[in-house]
Coordinates of C-alpha atoms in Angstrom, one line a residue:
Chain A
M136 CA -175.3 0.6 29.7
E137 CA -175.4 -0.3 33.4
I138 CA -172.1 -1.6 34.9
Y139 CA -171.6 -3.3 38.3
F140 CA -168.1 -2.5 39.7
A141 CA -167.0 -5.0 42.3
G142 CA -164.0 -4.8 44.6
S143 CA -162.9 -6.0 48.0
I144 CA -164.6 -3.8 50.7
R145 CA -164.0 -5.5 54.0
G146 CA -160.6 -7.0 53.1
A147 CA -157.6 -5.4 54.7
E148 CA -156.0 -4.5 51.4
A149 CA -159.0 -2.8 49.9
D150 CA -157.8 0.1 47.8
K151 CA -160.8 2.5 47.8
P152 CA -159.1 5.5 46.2
L153 CA -158.1 3.3 43.2
F154 CA -161.6 1.8 43.0
K155 CA -163.1 5.3 42.9
R156 CA -160.8 6.3 40.0
F157 CA -161.9 3.1 38.2
I158 CA -165.6 3.9 38.8
E159 CA -165.1 7.5 37.6
H160 CA -163.5 6.1 34.4
L161 CA -166.3 3.6 33.9
S162 CA -168.9 6.3 34.3
S163 CA -167.9 7.7 30.9
H164 CA -169.4 4.5 29.4
G165 CA -172.6 4.3 31.4
K166 CA -174.2 4.2 34.8
V167 CA -172.1 2.5 37.5
L168 CA -174.6 0.9 39.8
T169 CA -172.1 0.6 42.7
E170 CA -170.8 4.1 42.4
H171 CA -171.3 4.9 46.1
S172 CA -170.5 1.4 47.5
F173 CA -166.9 2.5 48.3
D174 CA -167.9 5.6 50.2
F175 CA -167.7 4.8 53.8
D176 CA -169.9 7.6 54.7
H177 CA -172.6 6.8 52.1
S178 CA -175.8 6.9 54.1
Q179 CA -177.8 4.3 52.1
E180 CA -175.6 1.3 52.7
I181 CA -174.8 2.3 56.3
R182 CA -178.5 2.2 57.1
L183 CA -178.8 -1.3 55.7
D184 CA -178.0 -4.5 57.6
D185 CA -176.2 -7.4 55.8
H186 CA -179.4 -8.8 54.3
G187 CA -180.3 -5.3 53.0
I188 CA -176.9 -5.0 51.4
Y189 CA -177.2 -8.5 49.9
E190 CA -180.6 -7.7 48.4
L191 CA -179.5 -4.3 47.1
D192 CA -176.3 -5.7 45.5
T193 CA -177.9 -8.8 44.0
G194 CA -180.7 -6.6 42.6
W195 CA -178.0 -4.5 40.9
L196 CA -176.3 -7.7 39.6
K197 CA -179.5 -8.7 38.0
D198 CA -179.9 -5.2 36.4
A199 CA -176.3 -4.9 35.2
D200 CA -175.3 -5.4 31.6
A201 CA -171.7 -6.2 32.6
L202 CA -169.5 -6.8 35.7
V203 CA -166.1 -5.3 36.2
A204 CA -164.3 -6.9 39.1
E205 CA -161.1 -5.8 40.7
V206 CA -159.6 -9.1 41.9
S207 CA -156.2 -8.2 43.3
S208 CA -157.3 -8.9 46.9
P209 CA -158.9 -12.1 48.2
S210 CA -162.6 -11.4 48.8
L211 CA -165.6 -13.7 49.4
G212 CA -168.0 -11.1 48.2
V213 CA -166.2 -10.4 44.9
G214 CA -165.8 -14.1 44.3
Y215 CA -169.5 -14.7 45.0
E216 CA -170.5 -11.8 42.6
I217 CA -168.4 -13.3 39.8
G218 CA -170.1 -16.7 40.3
Y219 CA -173.5 -15.1 40.5
V220 CA -173.1 -13.0 37.3
E221 CA -171.5 -15.9 35.4
A222 CA -174.7 -17.9 36.1
L223 CA -176.7 -15.1 34.6
G224 CA -174.6 -15.3 31.4
K225 CA -173.4 -11.7 31.5
P226 CA -169.9 -10.5 30.4
I227 CA -167.3 -10.2 33.1
L228 CA -163.9 -8.4 33.2
C229 CA -161.5 -9.2 36.0
L230 CA -158.7 -6.8 36.7
Y231 CA -155.7 -8.2 38.6
K232 CA -152.7 -6.0 39.7
R233 CA -149.5 -8.2 39.4
Q234 CA -148.0 -8.7 42.8
Q235 CA -144.8 -10.5 43.7
G236 CA -145.3 -13.8 45.6
R237 CA -149.0 -13.8 45.0
K238 CA -151.1 -15.6 42.5
L239 CA -154.7 -15.1 41.4
S240 CA -157.1 -17.9 42.5
A241 CA -157.3 -20.8 40.0
M242 CA -161.1 -20.5 40.2
I243 CA -160.8 -17.1 38.6
G244 CA -157.6 -17.2 36.6
G245 CA -158.4 -20.7 35.2
N246 CA -162.0 -19.8 34.2
R247 CA -162.1 -19.2 30.5
K248 CA -165.6 -17.7 30.6
L249 CA -164.0 -14.6 32.3
K250 CA -162.0 -11.9 30.6
I251 CA -158.9 -11.6 32.8
V252 CA -156.5 -8.7 32.4
E253 CA -153.3 -8.4 34.6
Y254 CA -152.0 -4.9 35.0
D255 CA -149.0 -3.1 36.4
E256 CA -150.0 0.5 35.6
E257 CA -153.4 2.0 36.3
E258 CA -153.6 3.1 32.7
E259 CA -153.5 -0.5 31.5
A260 CA -156.6 -1.3 33.6
M261 CA -158.4 1.8 32.3
N262 CA -157.6 0.7 28.7
A263 CA -158.8 -2.8 29.4
M264 CA -162.2 -1.4 30.7
D265 CA -162.6 0.7 27.5
D266 CA -161.9 -2.3 25.3
F267 CA -164.3 -4.5 27.3
I268 CA -167.2 -2.1 27.2
D269 CA -166.6 -1.2 23.6
A270 CA -166.8 -4.9 22.7
I271 CA -170.1 -5.2 24.5
K272 CA -171.6 -2.2 22.8
K273 CA -170.7 -3.4 19.3
P274 CA -173.2 -6.1 18.4
Chain B
M73 CA -173.6 -38.6 49.5
E74 CA -170.9 -36.6 47.8
I75 CA -169.7 -33.5 49.7
Y76 CA -167.5 -30.6 48.3
F77 CA -165.5 -29.0 51.1
A78 CA -164.2 -25.5 50.2
G79 CA -161.7 -23.4 52.1
S80 CA -159.1 -20.6 51.3
I81 CA -156.1 -22.3 49.8
R82 CA -153.9 -19.4 48.5
G83 CA -155.0 -16.9 51.2
A84 CA -152.4 -16.0 53.8
E85 CA -154.5 -17.2 56.7
A86 CA -155.5 -20.6 55.2
D87 CA -155.7 -23.1 58.1
K88 CA -154.9 -26.4 56.3
P89 CA -154.6 -28.6 59.5
L90 CA -158.1 -27.5 60.6
F91 CA -159.5 -28.0 57.1
K92 CA -158.1 -31.6 57.1
R93 CA -159.8 -32.3 60.5
F94 CA -163.1 -30.9 59.0
I95 CA -162.7 -33.2 55.9
E96 CA -161.9 -36.2 58.1
H97 CA -165.1 -35.5 60.1
L98 CA -167.2 -35.0 56.9
S99 CA -165.9 -38.3 55.6
S100 CA -168.0 -40.2 58.1
H101 CA -171.0 -38.9 56.2
G102 CA -169.9 -39.7 52.6
K103 CA -167.2 -39.0 50.0
V104 CA -165.5 -35.7 50.3
L105 CA -164.6 -34.8 46.7
T106 CA -161.9 -32.3 47.7
E107 CA -160.3 -34.5 50.3
H108 CA -156.8 -34.1 48.8
S109 CA -157.1 -30.4 47.7
F110 CA -155.4 -29.2 50.9
D111 CA -152.4 -31.5 50.5
F112 CA -149.6 -29.4 49.1
D113 CA -147.8 -32.4 47.9
H114 CA -150.8 -34.0 46.3
S115 CA -149.5 -35.0 42.8
Q116 CA -152.8 -34.6 40.9
E117 CA -153.4 -30.9 41.4
I118 CA -149.7 -30.0 41.2
R119 CA -149.6 -31.4 37.7
L120 CA -152.6 -29.3 36.7
D121 CA -152.5 -25.7 35.5
D122 CA -155.1 -23.2 36.7
H123 CA -157.5 -24.1 33.9
G124 CA -157.1 -27.8 34.9
I125 CA -157.8 -27.0 38.5
Y126 CA -160.9 -25.0 37.5
E127 CA -162.2 -27.8 35.3
L128 CA -161.6 -30.4 38.0
D129 CA -163.2 -28.3 40.8
T130 CA -166.2 -27.2 38.8
G131 CA -166.7 -30.9 37.7
W132 CA -166.8 -31.8 41.4
L133 CA -169.2 -28.9 42.2
K134 CA -171.6 -30.3 39.6
D135 CA -171.3 -33.8 41.1
A136 CA -171.6 -32.8 44.7
D137 CA -174.8 -33.2 46.7
A138 CA -173.8 -30.4 49.1
L139 CA -171.2 -27.7 49.7
V140 CA -169.5 -27.1 53.1
A141 CA -167.5 -23.8 52.9
E142 CA -165.1 -22.5 55.5
V143 CA -165.5 -18.7 55.2
S144 CA -163.3 -17.4 58.0
S145 CA -160.7 -16.0 55.5
P146 CA -161.4 -13.8 52.5
S147 CA -161.1 -15.9 49.3
L148 CA -162.1 -15.3 45.7
G149 CA -162.2 -19.1 45.0
V150 CA -164.5 -19.9 48.0
G151 CA -166.8 -17.0 47.2
Y152 CA -167.0 -18.1 43.6
E153 CA -167.8 -21.7 44.6
I154 CA -170.6 -20.5 46.8
G155 CA -172.1 -18.5 43.9
Y156 CA -171.7 -21.4 41.5
V157 CA -173.3 -24.0 43.8
E158 CA -176.1 -21.6 44.8
A159 CA -176.9 -21.2 41.1
L160 CA -177.2 -25.1 40.9
G161 CA -179.7 -25.0 43.7
K162 CA -177.7 -27.2 46.1
P163 CA -177.6 -26.9 49.9
I164 CA -174.7 -24.9 51.3
L165 CA -173.3 -24.6 54.8
C166 CA -170.9 -21.8 55.6
L167 CA -168.7 -22.1 58.7
Y168 CA -167.3 -18.8 60.1
K169 CA -164.9 -18.7 63.1
R170 CA -165.7 -15.6 65.1
Q171 CA -162.8 -13.1 65.0
Q172 CA -162.4 -9.8 66.8
G173 CA -162.5 -6.7 64.6
R174 CA -163.5 -8.7 61.5
K175 CA -166.9 -9.3 59.9
L176 CA -168.1 -11.8 57.4
S177 CA -168.9 -10.4 53.9
A178 CA -172.5 -9.1 53.6
M179 CA -172.8 -11.1 50.4
I180 CA -172.4 -14.3 52.4
G181 CA -173.7 -13.3 55.8
G182 CA -176.7 -11.5 54.4
N183 CA -177.7 -14.3 51.9
R184 CA -180.6 -16.2 53.3
K185 CA -180.2 -19.0 50.9
L186 CA -177.1 -20.1 52.8
K187 CA -176.9 -21.8 56.2
I188 CA -174.4 -19.8 58.1
V189 CA -173.0 -21.1 61.4
E190 CA -170.5 -19.0 63.4
Y191 CA -168.3 -20.9 65.8
D192 CA -165.7 -20.4 68.5
E193 CA -164.8 -24.0 69.2
E194 CA -164.0 -26.6 66.6
E195 CA -166.6 -28.9 68.1
E196 CA -169.4 -26.5 67.3
A197 CA -168.3 -26.6 63.6
M198 CA -168.3 -30.4 63.7
N199 CA -171.8 -30.5 65.2
A200 CA -173.0 -28.0 62.6
M201 CA -171.7 -30.2 59.8
D202 CA -173.5 -33.3 61.3
D203 CA -176.8 -31.4 61.6
F204 CA -176.5 -30.0 58.0
I205 CA -175.8 -33.4 56.4
D206 CA -178.4 -35.2 58.5
A207 CA -181.0 -32.7 57.4
I208 CA -180.1 -33.3 53.7
K209 CA -180.3 -37.1 54.2
K210 CA -183.8 -37.0 55.7
P211 CA -186.3 -36.4 53.0

């Protein structure tokens, strides 16, 4: 099982410590292809230009069995990755932390091909990942 | 010629007056399918729930001959629309207003299937739209 974890990287509100805990949790189910994408000091991506990052990440999207996307912050990259993986027909889980005065994009929240889970507590997100991966594993 | 114009709607930095000037400019080339999407008081979208908006917008994406996306603000919806239209094999122009201390997502900026134009002045964006549409019209 290869899992692509997506989250806002360049957005102002990117929550890298949380993303790392999500990746660690997902690692119990399989290989997380983007496990080092949220390390600022990771040498591989830093050596790459934008086209190199694009080629690396879309290669992983093609390899992945499933996409888990954290969609609490607006992000062109995460939105693009969801559209890309949906076109490949692979299962997608979107995790959205409820925030006062904000609303998830209708292009994500209104898309019935996506599994959308809204959470308040981190544990709810962890449980949603377990349920999502278990459902894929069972034929 | 039917053109889908995309821009951040729910993002904090959405610049609706600018988007309306872009749409007005694009209208000289053909029908802009999303011409009313940036009117807050437009009755049609307000009556729709998120799934209705999703179905309406993806219907337009399927109809469109081209996508013009304003990508200066992070947006899940705009990123998704770019991924969706790219999968349909249609031409895409991305307009990015240069901003100090900010950088366009690598998934957009590093994607060579997209035409990316960075602008400082509004007129540069208008000219880029003209060139993009003219190139599509010429076989």
